[in-house]
Coordinates of C-alpha atoms in Angstrom, one line a residue:
Chain A
M6 CA 16.6 11.3 -20.7
R7 CA 15.4 8.3 -18.4
W8 CA 11.5 9.5 -17.9
N9 CA 9.5 8.9 -21.2
V10 CA 7.3 12.6 -20.7
D11 CA 7.1 13.2 -24.3
V12 CA 4.1 14.7 -23.6
R13 CA 3.7 15.5 -27.8
T14 CA 3.6 12.3 -28.8
F15 CA 1.3 11.2 -26.1
R16 CA -1.1 13.3 -27.1
E17 CA -0.6 13.2 -31.3
W18 CA -1.8 9.3 -30.5
A19 CA -4.8 10.2 -28.2
E20 CA -5.5 12.8 -30.9
R21 CA -5.3 10.2 -33.4
K22 CA -7.6 7.2 -31.5
D23 CA -10.2 6.2 -32.6
K24 CA -13.0 8.5 -30.5
S25 CA -16.6 7.1 -32.1
P26 CA -18.8 5.5 -29.4
T27 CA -18.6 1.4 -31.1
P28 CA -19.1 -1.7 -29.2
K29 CA -16.1 -2.8 -27.7
L30 CA -17.1 -5.8 -25.9
M31 CA -15.0 -8.5 -27.2
S32 CA -13.6 -11.6 -25.4
L33 CA -10.1 -11.9 -22.5
D34 CA -8.1 -13.9 -25.0
E35 CA -8.9 -11.6 -27.6
A36 CA -8.2 -8.0 -26.0
V37 CA -5.0 -9.0 -24.6
K38 CA -3.4 -10.6 -27.0
R39 CA -4.8 -7.4 -29.2
F40 CA -3.6 -4.8 -27.1
L41 CA -0.4 -6.6 -25.3
R42 CA 3.1 -7.3 -26.9
N43 CA 6.0 -8.8 -25.3
G44 CA 8.0 -5.7 -23.5
A45 CA 5.1 -3.4 -22.4
V46 CA 4.3 -1.0 -19.6
V47 CA 1.2 -2.6 -18.1
A48 CA -0.5 -1.0 -15.2
I49 CA -2.4 -3.2 -13.2
G50 CA -5.7 -1.8 -11.4
G51 CA -7.2 -1.5 -8.0
C52 CA -4.7 -1.8 -5.3
L53 CA -3.6 -5.0 -3.4
Y54 CA -6.7 -7.6 -3.1
S55 CA -9.0 -5.2 -4.3
R56 CA -10.6 -5.1 -7.7
T57 CA -7.1 -6.5 -9.0
P58 CA -8.1 -7.8 -12.6
M59 CA -7.3 -11.7 -11.7
A60 CA -8.7 -13.0 -15.0
A61 CA -6.1 -10.6 -17.6
V62 CA -3.4 -11.4 -15.3
H63 CA -4.4 -15.4 -15.8
E64 CA -4.9 -14.3 -19.5
I65 CA -1.4 -12.9 -19.7
I66 CA 0.4 -15.6 -17.8
R67 CA -1.5 -18.1 -20.8
Q68 CA -0.3 -16.4 -23.3
G69 CA 3.0 -16.5 -22.4
F70 CA 4.2 -12.8 -22.9
R71 CA 7.5 -11.7 -21.6
E72 CA 10.1 -8.8 -20.0
L73 CA 7.5 -6.7 -19.1
T74 CA 7.2 -3.9 -16.9
I75 CA 4.5 -4.0 -14.4
V76 CA 2.8 -0.8 -12.6
R77 CA 0.7 -1.3 -9.7
N78 CA 0.3 1.1 -6.9
L79 CA 0.6 -1.6 -4.0
A80 CA 1.5 -5.1 -5.6
G81 CA 0.8 -8.6 -3.8
F82 CA -0.3 -12.1 -5.0
E83 CA -0.7 -11.4 -8.4
T84 CA 3.1 -10.4 -8.8
D85 CA 4.6 -13.8 -7.4
L86 CA 2.3 -15.2 -10.4
L87 CA 4.0 -13.0 -13.1
L88 CA 7.0 -13.6 -11.9
V89 CA 7.3 -17.1 -11.7
S90 CA 5.7 -17.4 -15.1
G91 CA 8.3 -15.4 -16.5
C92 CA 6.5 -12.4 -17.5
L93 CA 7.8 -9.4 -15.8
R94 CA 10.8 -7.6 -16.0
R95 CA 10.5 -4.6 -14.0
L96 CA 8.3 -3.8 -11.0
I97 CA 7.1 -0.3 -10.7
T98 CA 5.3 0.1 -7.3
S99 CA 5.4 1.4 -3.8
W100 CA 5.2 -2.2 -2.2
C101 CA 4.9 -5.3 -3.3
S102 CA 3.8 -8.0 -0.2
P103 CA 1.1 -10.6 -0.5
G104 CA -0.4 -9.2 2.5
Y105 CA -0.4 -8.7 6.3
A106 CA -0.9 -12.1 7.3
W107 CA 2.0 -13.6 5.4
G108 CA 4.8 -10.4 5.4
M109 CA 7.4 -10.0 2.7
S110 CA 7.0 -12.1 -0.8
R111 CA 9.5 -15.0 -0.6
V112 CA 8.8 -14.6 -4.4
L113 CA 10.0 -11.4 -5.1
R114 CA 12.9 -11.6 -2.8
H115 CA 14.5 -14.5 -4.9
Y116 CA 13.7 -12.6 -8.1
V117 CA 15.2 -9.3 -6.9
E118 CA 17.9 -10.4 -4.5
N119 CA 19.3 -12.7 -7.2
A120 CA 18.8 -9.4 -9.9
L121 CA 16.6 -11.7 -12.2
A122 CA 14.1 -8.6 -11.9
E123 CA 13.8 -4.9 -11.0
F124 CA 11.8 -3.4 -8.9
E125 CA 11.4 0.4 -8.9
E126 CA 10.5 1.5 -6.0
W127 CA 8.3 5.1 -5.6
S128 CA 6.1 6.3 -2.5
H129 CA 2.5 5.6 -2.6
L130 CA 1.6 9.2 -3.6
G131 CA 4.8 8.9 -6.3
I132 CA 2.9 6.4 -8.0
G133 CA 0.0 8.2 -7.8
L134 CA 1.2 11.5 -9.3
R135 CA 2.8 9.6 -12.1
L136 CA 0.0 8.2 -13.4
K137 CA -2.1 11.8 -12.7
A138 CA 0.1 13.5 -14.6
A139 CA 0.1 11.6 -17.7
A140 CA -3.4 11.4 -17.1
M141 CA -3.8 15.7 -17.5
G142 CA -1.1 15.6 -19.7
V143 CA 1.6 17.5 -18.5
P144 CA 5.1 16.2 -18.4
F145 CA 5.3 16.3 -14.2
L146 CA 3.7 17.7 -11.4
P147 CA 5.2 18.3 -7.9
T148 CA 4.8 17.5 -4.5
F149 CA 6.5 17.6 -1.2
S150 CA 6.6 13.5 -0.6
M151 CA 10.2 11.4 -1.4
L152 CA 12.0 14.6 -0.4
G153 CA 15.6 14.3 1.2
S154 CA 14.9 10.3 0.6
S155 CA 17.2 7.8 -0.6
I156 CA 13.7 7.0 -3.1
M157 CA 14.4 10.5 -4.6
E158 CA 18.2 9.7 -4.6
R159 CA 17.7 6.4 -6.4
L160 CA 15.6 7.2 -9.0
G161 CA 17.3 10.8 -9.5
I162 CA 13.8 12.4 -9.5
A163 CA 14.4 16.4 -10.3
E164 CA 14.1 18.8 -7.8
M165 CA 12.9 22.3 -8.1
T166 CA 12.7 25.6 -6.4
C167 CA 9.2 26.9 -6.4
P168 CA 9.0 30.3 -8.6
Y169 CA 6.1 31.8 -6.5
S170 CA 6.8 30.6 -3.0
G171 CA 10.1 29.7 -3.1
E172 CA 9.8 26.1 -1.9
K173 CA 11.4 23.2 -2.5
L174 CA 9.4 20.7 -4.5
A175 CA 10.0 17.2 -5.7
L176 CA 9.1 16.4 -9.5
V177 CA 6.9 13.6 -10.5
P178 CA 7.5 12.2 -14.1
A179 CA 4.3 11.4 -15.8
L180 CA 3.9 7.6 -16.3
Y181 CA 2.0 6.8 -19.7
P182 CA 1.2 2.9 -19.7
D183 CA 1.4 1.4 -22.9
V184 CA -1.7 -1.0 -21.6
A185 CA -4.3 0.0 -18.5
I186 CA -6.1 -3.3 -17.2
I187 CA -8.8 -2.5 -14.6
H188 CA -11.6 -4.9 -12.8
A189 CA -14.2 -2.9 -12.6
N190 CA -18.1 -3.1 -11.1
R191 CA -20.2 -2.5 -14.5
A192 CA -20.1 -1.0 -18.0
D193 CA -22.0 -0.9 -21.3
A194 CA -20.7 -2.3 -24.2
Y195 CA -18.9 1.2 -25.3
G196 CA -16.5 1.7 -22.6
N197 CA -18.4 3.4 -20.1
I198 CA -16.9 2.4 -16.8
Q199 CA -18.2 2.2 -13.4
I200 CA -16.5 1.4 -10.2
D201 CA -18.4 1.3 -6.8
G202 CA -16.4 1.8 -3.4
Y203 CA -12.7 1.9 -3.5
T204 CA -11.2 4.1 -7.2
H205 CA -8.1 3.4 -5.7
M206 CA -5.7 5.3 -9.0
D207 CA -7.7 3.2 -12.2
K208 CA -9.2 6.8 -13.4
D209 CA -6.0 8.3 -13.6
M210 CA -4.5 4.8 -15.2
A211 CA -6.9 4.7 -17.7
Q212 CA -6.8 7.8 -19.0
A213 CA -3.1 8.3 -18.8
A214 CA -2.5 4.7 -21.3
R215 CA -2.5 4.4 -24.5
H216 CA -4.9 1.3 -23.9
V217 CA -7.6 0.2 -21.7
I218 CA -8.9 -3.0 -21.2
A219 CA -11.4 -3.7 -18.5
T220 CA -13.2 -6.9 -17.3
V221 CA -15.9 -6.2 -15.4
E222 CA -18.8 -8.1 -13.4
E223 CA -21.4 -7.1 -16.2
V224 CA -22.1 -5.7 -19.2
V225 CA -25.4 -3.1 -18.4
D226 CA -27.6 -1.4 -21.6
G227 CA -26.1 2.4 -22.5
D228 CA -29.3 3.5 -20.7
E229 CA -28.6 2.6 -17.4
I230 CA -25.3 4.2 -17.5
R231 CA -26.8 6.9 -18.4
R232 CA -29.5 6.8 -15.8
S233 CA -26.1 6.8 -12.9
A234 CA -23.8 9.2 -14.8
E235 CA -22.5 10.1 -11.7
R236 CA -20.6 6.9 -10.9
T237 CA -19.2 7.1 -14.7
I238 CA -15.7 7.2 -13.5
I239 CA -14.4 6.1 -17.0
P240 CA -15.4 7.9 -20.3
F241 CA -16.2 5.2 -23.8
F242 CA -12.7 7.4 -25.9
C243 CA -10.2 6.0 -23.2
V244 CA -11.1 2.7 -23.7
D245 CA -10.3 -0.4 -25.8
A246 CA -12.0 -3.1 -24.9
V247 CA -15.1 -5.0 -22.0
V248 CA -15.0 -8.1 -21.2
E249 CA -18.1 -9.6 -19.4
L250 CA -16.3 -11.3 -16.4
P251 CA -18.1 -12.1 -13.1
F252 CA -15.9 -12.5 -10.5
G253 CA -12.7 -11.8 -12.8
A254 CA -11.5 -10.2 -9.5
Y255 CA -11.4 -13.4 -7.5
P256 CA -9.4 -14.5 -5.8
S257 CA -9.3 -10.2 -4.2
E258 CA -12.4 -9.2 -3.5
C259 CA -14.8 -6.6 -5.6
W260 CA -17.0 -4.2 -4.0
G261 CA -20.9 -4.7 -3.8
R262 CA -20.3 -8.1 -5.2
Y263 CA -17.6 -11.0 -3.2
E264 CA -14.9 -10.1 -0.5
A265 CA -11.2 -11.4 -0.9
D266 CA -11.4 -15.0 -0.5
F267 CA -7.9 -15.0 1.8
S268 CA -8.1 -19.0 2.3
H269 CA -7.9 -19.6 -1.6
I270 CA -4.4 -17.2 -0.7
A271 CA -3.6 -18.7 2.1
S272 CA -3.0 -22.0 0.6
Y273 CA -1.1 -20.5 -2.3
Q274 CA 1.1 -19.7 0.3
Q275 CA 1.3 -22.8 1.9
R276 CA 2.6 -23.8 -1.5
V277 CA 5.5 -20.8 -1.1
D278 CA 6.1 -22.1 2.2
E279 CA 6.5 -25.4 1.4
R280 CA 8.8 -25.5 -1.8
G281 CA 9.4 -22.3 -2.6
I282 CA 9.2 -20.9 -6.3
E283 CA 8.3 -24.4 -7.4
G284 CA 5.1 -24.1 -5.5
A285 CA 4.5 -20.5 -6.8
R286 CA 4.7 -22.8 -10.3
S287 CA 3.2 -25.3 -8.9
Y288 CA 0.0 -23.0 -8.3
V289 CA 0.1 -21.5 -12.0
S290 CA 0.6 -24.8 -14.0
E291 CA -2.6 -26.5 -12.1
N292 CA -4.7 -23.1 -12.1
I293 CA -3.4 -20.8 -14.9
T294 CA -1.6 -22.6 -17.6
G295 CA -3.4 -26.1 -17.0
V296 CA -6.7 -24.6 -17.5
S297 CA -8.4 -23.0 -21.0
S298 CA -9.7 -20.3 -19.7
F299 CA -10.8 -17.8 -16.7
M300 CA -14.1 -19.9 -16.0
E301 CA -12.3 -23.3 -15.9
F302 CA -10.4 -22.0 -13.3
L303 CA -13.6 -20.5 -11.6
S304 CA -15.0 -23.9 -11.9
K305 CA -12.4 -25.3 -10.2
V306 CA -12.6 -23.2 -7.2
G307 CA -16.5 -24.0 -7.0
V308 CA -19.6 -22.3 -6.8
E309 CA -19.9 -23.0 -3.0
Q310 CA -16.4 -21.1 -2.7
L311 CA -17.5 -18.3 -4.8
L312 CA -20.4 -18.2 -3.5
G313 CA -19.2 -18.3 0.0
R314 CA -17.6 -14.8 -0.4
V315 CA -20.9 -13.3 -1.7
R316 CA -22.2 -14.0 1.9
A317 CA -18.9 -12.5 3.5
F318 CA -19.3 -9.6 1.7
R319 CA -22.9 -8.7 3.4
N320 CA -21.6 -9.9 6.3
V321 CA -19.3 -7.4 6.3
V322 CA -21.2 -4.1 5.5
A323 CA -24.7 -5.4 7.3
Chain B
M20 CA 10.0 -4.9 33.1
L21 CA 10.4 -8.2 35.2
S22 CA 8.6 -11.1 32.9
H23 CA 7.3 -12.7 35.8
E24 CA 5.0 -9.4 37.0
R25 CA 3.6 -9.3 33.3
N26 CA 0.3 -10.5 32.2
F27 CA 0.2 -9.0 29.3
T28 CA 2.5 -9.7 26.0
R29 CA 5.1 -6.6 23.6
S30 CA 2.7 -6.8 21.0
E31 CA -0.3 -6.0 23.4
L32 CA 2.1 -3.8 25.2
L33 CA 3.2 -1.4 22.3
A34 CA -0.5 -1.3 21.4
V35 CA -1.1 0.3 24.6
M36 CA 1.5 2.7 24.9
T37 CA 0.8 3.7 21.2
A38 CA -3.0 4.3 21.7
R39 CA -2.2 6.9 24.6
M40 CA 0.0 8.8 21.9
L41 CA -3.3 9.8 20.3
E42 CA -5.0 13.0 21.5
D43 CA -8.9 13.0 21.1
G44 CA -10.5 15.1 18.2
K45 CA -7.0 14.3 15.8
T46 CA -7.0 12.8 12.9
I47 CA -5.0 10.1 12.7
F48 CA -3.5 8.0 9.3
V49 CA -3.2 4.3 10.2
G50 CA -1.9 1.0 8.5
V51 CA -3.2 -2.8 9.3
G52 CA -1.7 -4.1 12.7
L53 CA -0.8 -2.7 15.7
P54 CA -1.3 0.8 14.4
M55 CA -4.5 0.1 13.8
L56 CA -5.5 -1.6 17.3
A57 CA -3.6 1.3 18.9
A58 CA -6.4 4.1 17.3
A59 CA -9.0 1.8 17.8
L60 CA -8.2 1.4 21.6
A61 CA -7.8 5.3 22.2
Q62 CA -11.3 5.8 20.6
R63 CA -12.9 3.2 23.3
L64 CA -10.9 5.2 25.8
H65 CA -9.5 8.5 26.0
A66 CA -9.9 9.6 22.7
P67 CA -13.8 9.0 21.2
N68 CA -13.6 11.6 18.8
I69 CA -10.2 10.4 16.7
T70 CA -10.7 10.1 13.2
I71 CA -8.7 7.5 11.2
I72 CA -7.8 7.1 8.2
F73 CA -6.3 4.4 5.7
E74 CA -4.2 4.8 2.5
G75 CA -6.5 3.0 0.8
G76 CA -8.8 5.8 0.5
V77 CA -11.2 5.6 4.0
I78 CA -12.1 8.4 6.0
A79 CA -13.7 7.6 9.5
P80 CA -14.3 3.8 9.2
E81 CA -16.1 1.9 12.5
I82 CA -13.2 -0.7 13.4
K83 CA -15.5 -4.2 14.0
P84 CA -14.1 -6.3 16.9
G85 CA -13.2 -9.7 15.4
M86 CA -13.9 -8.0 12.0
L87 CA -10.2 -6.4 11.1
P88 CA -9.1 -5.6 8.0
L89 CA -6.1 -6.9 6.4
S90 CA -5.0 -4.1 4.3
T91 CA -6.1 -0.9 4.2
N92 CA -7.9 -1.0 0.9
E93 CA -10.3 -3.5 1.6
V94 CA -14.2 -3.6 2.3
R95 CA -13.6 -4.3 6.0
A96 CA -11.5 -1.4 5.9
A97 CA -14.0 0.7 4.5
R98 CA -17.4 -0.4 7.0
K99 CA -18.9 2.3 8.1
A100 CA -16.7 4.9 6.5
V101 CA -18.2 8.5 5.8
M102 CA -16.4 8.9 2.5
L103 CA -14.3 7.0 0.3
P104 CA -12.0 9.1 -2.0
S105 CA -9.0 8.1 -4.4
I106 CA -5.7 7.3 -2.4
D107 CA -4.2 10.0 -4.7
D108 CA -6.7 12.4 -2.7
V109 CA -5.8 10.8 0.9
F110 CA -1.8 11.7 0.8
F111 CA -3.6 15.4 -0.9
Y112 CA -5.3 16.0 2.8
Q113 CA -2.4 14.8 4.7
Q114 CA 0.0 16.9 2.0
R115 CA -2.5 20.3 3.0
G116 CA -2.6 19.9 6.5
Y117 CA -5.5 17.8 7.8
I118 CA -4.2 14.8 9.4
D119 CA -2.2 15.1 12.6
Y120 CA -0.6 11.9 13.2
G121 CA 0.4 9.4 11.2
I122 CA 1.4 6.1 13.0
L123 CA 4.2 4.0 10.6
G124 CA 6.8 0.5 11.8
A125 CA 10.3 0.4 10.4
A126 CA 12.2 -2.6 9.8
Q127 CA 15.4 -0.3 10.7
I128 CA 15.6 3.5 12.4
D129 CA 18.4 5.4 12.8
K130 CA 19.5 8.0 15.9
Y131 CA 17.8 10.8 13.4
G132 CA 14.4 8.4 12.9
N133 CA 15.0 7.9 9.2
I134 CA 13.0 5.1 8.6
N135 CA 14.1 2.1 6.3
T136 CA 11.1 -0.8 4.9
S137 CA 12.8 -1.1 1.5
V138 CA 15.9 -2.8 1.6
I139 CA 18.7 -4.1 3.7
G140 CA 22.3 -4.3 2.3
D141 CA 23.4 -3.0 -1.1
Y142 CA 20.4 -1.3 -3.0
E143 CA 21.0 -3.3 -6.7
K144 CA 22.0 -6.8 -5.5
P145 CA 19.8 -6.7 -1.4
R146 CA 20.9 -9.4 0.9
V147 CA 17.0 -8.4 1.9
R148 CA 14.3 -7.2 -0.2
L149 CA 11.5 -5.9 2.3
P150 CA 7.9 -4.6 0.8
G151 CA 9.1 -0.7 -0.2
S152 CA 7.4 2.3 1.3
G153 CA 4.0 2.1 0.4
G154 CA 2.4 5.4 2.0
A155 CA 4.9 5.2 4.8
N156 CA 7.5 8.2 2.7
D157 CA 4.4 10.1 2.2
I158 CA 3.5 9.9 5.8
A159 CA 7.1 10.9 7.0
S160 CA 7.1 13.1 4.8
T161 CA 3.7 15.8 4.8
C162 CA 1.9 14.0 8.0
S163 CA 2.1 16.8 10.8
R164 CA 3.5 14.8 13.8
V165 CA 5.0 10.9 13.3
I166 CA 4.6 8.3 16.2
V167 CA 6.8 5.8 15.4
S168 CA 5.5 2.5 17.1
T169 CA 8.0 -0.6 16.9
F170 CA 10.1 -3.8 19.3
H171 CA 12.7 -2.3 20.6
E172 CA 15.6 -4.7 19.2
K173 CA 19.3 -4.2 18.5
R174 CA 18.7 -4.9 14.7
R175 CA 15.7 -2.3 14.1
F176 CA 17.8 0.0 15.6
V177 CA 20.9 1.3 13.9
E178 CA 23.0 4.0 13.9
R179 CA 22.3 4.5 10.2
V180 CA 19.9 3.0 8.1
D181 CA 21.0 1.4 4.7
F182 CA 18.1 3.5 2.4
I183 CA 15.9 5.9 3.7
T184 CA 12.5 4.9 2.7
S185 CA 10.9 7.7 5.3
P186 CA 12.7 10.6 6.2
G187 CA 12.8 11.4 9.6
Y188 CA 15.3 14.2 11.0
L189 CA 17.7 12.9 8.0
H190 CA 21.3 14.3 9.2
G191 CA 19.7 15.9 11.7
G192 CA 19.7 19.5 12.8
N193 CA 18.4 21.5 10.5
T194 CA 18.8 18.9 7.7
R195 CA 15.3 17.7 7.1
R196 CA 14.2 21.0 6.7
E197 CA 16.9 22.4 4.2
A198 CA 15.6 19.2 2.2
G199 CA 12.6 21.0 1.8
L200 CA 10.6 19.2 4.2
I201 CA 9.1 22.2 5.8
F202 CA 6.6 20.3 8.0
G203 CA 6.5 17.4 9.9
G204 CA 9.2 14.8 11.7
P205 CA 8.8 12.3 13.6
Y206 CA 7.1 13.4 17.0
K207 CA 7.5 10.4 19.4
V208 CA 8.9 6.7 19.2
V209 CA 7.1 4.3 21.2
T210 CA 9.0 0.7 21.7
D211 CA 8.6 -2.5 24.7
L212 CA 10.6 -0.9 26.6
A213 CA 10.3 2.8 26.4
I214 CA 8.8 5.9 24.9
M215 CA 12.0 8.2 23.0
G216 CA 11.5 11.7 21.2
F217 CA 14.3 14.0 20.1
D218 CA 16.2 16.7 20.9
E219 CA 15.3 20.1 19.2
E220 CA 18.3 21.5 18.2
S221 CA 20.6 18.2 17.2
K222 CA 16.9 16.1 16.3
A223 CA 19.2 13.1 18.0
M224 CA 17.0 10.6 19.5
R225 CA 16.1 10.9 23.2
V226 CA 14.7 8.5 25.8
E227 CA 11.9 10.3 27.5
A228 CA 10.2 7.5 29.6
V229 CA 10.9 4.1 29.9
Y230 CA 7.7 1.4 31.6
R231 CA 8.1 0.6 35.0
G232 CA 10.5 -1.3 35.5
V233 CA 12.6 -1.0 33.0
R234 CA 16.4 -0.4 33.6
I235 CA 17.5 1.9 31.2
E236 CA 20.5 0.1 30.2
E237 CA 17.8 -3.2 29.3
V238 CA 16.7 0.1 26.8
L239 CA 20.7 0.9 25.8
E240 CA 21.4 -2.5 25.0
N241 CA 19.0 -2.9 22.6
M242 CA 20.0 -0.4 20.4
G243 CA 23.5 -0.1 17.9
F244 CA 23.5 3.6 19.0
R245 CA 23.5 5.5 22.0
P246 CA 20.3 7.8 22.4
I247 CA 20.3 11.1 24.3
I248 CA 19.9 10.2 28.3
P249 CA 18.8 13.5 29.7
D250 CA 19.1 13.8 33.9
E251 CA 15.4 12.8 34.4
V252 CA 13.9 10.0 33.2
G253 CA 10.3 9.4 33.2
E254 CA 8.6 6.3 34.5
I255 CA 5.4 5.3 32.4
E256 CA 2.5 2.7 34.1
P257 CA 2.3 -0.4 32.5
P258 CA -1.0 -1.4 31.0
T259 CA -4.1 -1.1 32.7
D260 CA -6.7 -4.4 33.2
E261 CA -9.1 -1.9 31.6
E262 CA -6.6 -1.1 28.5
L263 CA -6.5 -5.0 27.9
K264 CA -9.9 -5.7 28.4
I265 CA -10.9 -3.5 25.8
L266 CA -7.5 -4.3 23.8
R267 CA -8.0 -7.6 23.5
S268 CA -11.7 -7.2 22.4
I269 CA -11.5 -5.8 19.6
D270 CA -8.9 -8.6 18.1
P271 CA -10.0 -11.4 19.7
D272 CA -8.8 -13.5 17.4
R273 CA -5.5 -12.6 17.6
V274 CA -4.8 -11.4 14.3
M275 CA -2.5 -8.7 14.9
L276 CA -1.7 -9.5 18.5
R277 CA 0.8 -11.7 17.4

């Protein structure tokens, strides 16, 4: 069977997982080393350039993982970086582009049109339902989306006639990632995670995955989480690693903290426009593999630039 | 339309004509670019009570002129919104029947309103890999009425799309319903030359009206298939000075009016 929807195995795995409330603070280097492996299915949280866990993407590239399947509902700039670094074999998404201002990704086109990477296309809700089904612990979820389309035909999505209503429905198979990596506003040391603003698909992604690495803007005391429990969207027992990393989503945005830095993405795009794949690789070697940590990358970006994005966020919500 | 009479660009024309299609009091699923400008323009003219819904998870944002979001899931897109639901929930409102209009663009569209934004050429080794569906398939599948807003070009209007990313009336007739899509479907196709709809029976594209000064031959020359031409084709007034003034004030830096 093409889809691994073996709910029993995934459930048994969750049953065996250590669910005791233990502190999970660690370095990003350690978290990525411990939970990723070559060929893993890795779900990346956030959406396009909102709360993309960029620090973790950098670390994956620095550690040189290969043959990854990346799951992301709307994929962007980070996918280019993973492609040109040789990490990504298969992209499961509904859409991939650096964003409205830049149109198609030249990097993605090169890799997919030359069959160097696979592009597995679902509808946006299709990706959402795959993760939601896994998060719910069921093998599929029904929807009217994708019926009659080439997406459904290419993927071989099954359909059924509803035994109650007689309606035809597409059955979207569950997707259980090996690792989900998300960037959030805050968490305590145990991994109770709070996200401000857009939640995207992060809740379901974390609930669906075997392992969850959370980078957060700030680690707070457990009492602070208990005082605002209504904002917690991922409970500690789903989470394996908590890494404190302010600006860990840069150059994408983090709600409540900073706006995306489109000038940074534009400067990357300029390299691609001028020198294609080599331009993208030069960005990686200067900003990712050529530095020892995400903090060093942020230092290169500069305090002034980062604070400018903080002010920009305040200006938008004002 | 003769170029010397025009005091507006193609993008402005498309945004204005799309805005005119939007009914007051309705919920509208829009993406960034011209659809968003069209919705923001309609709100400032005939439809102050339309509700904008963004795919990234936003209900009823206020679009601030000159501060336009570049995606539907960033801080700017959420400005003064009433709710930020999960992405799944946005599509569930739609599947439930709460979203009246969706506006889509098209790299390719065929005579039954099927849209391709995935690949040109072979799927495994495409000539051009396009960004993909995003929410377009979901909108085309479950939104009540889909308005396709695109430039009128021969390379876009093709006899048969290479890949059905977003279903229109599939093979025409009753085939959309037979595939299980029991509601919705393309409602209008708005271009920079004409407004088109779909024949009730065959579901083939039909020219409904052209903009003043546009010849029907011009419409046909810029299509890769022949739409139905009824005996009477309406004529639509060009954008008014007021429409253009407000539209330009929404995007003063011409980020989207490219």
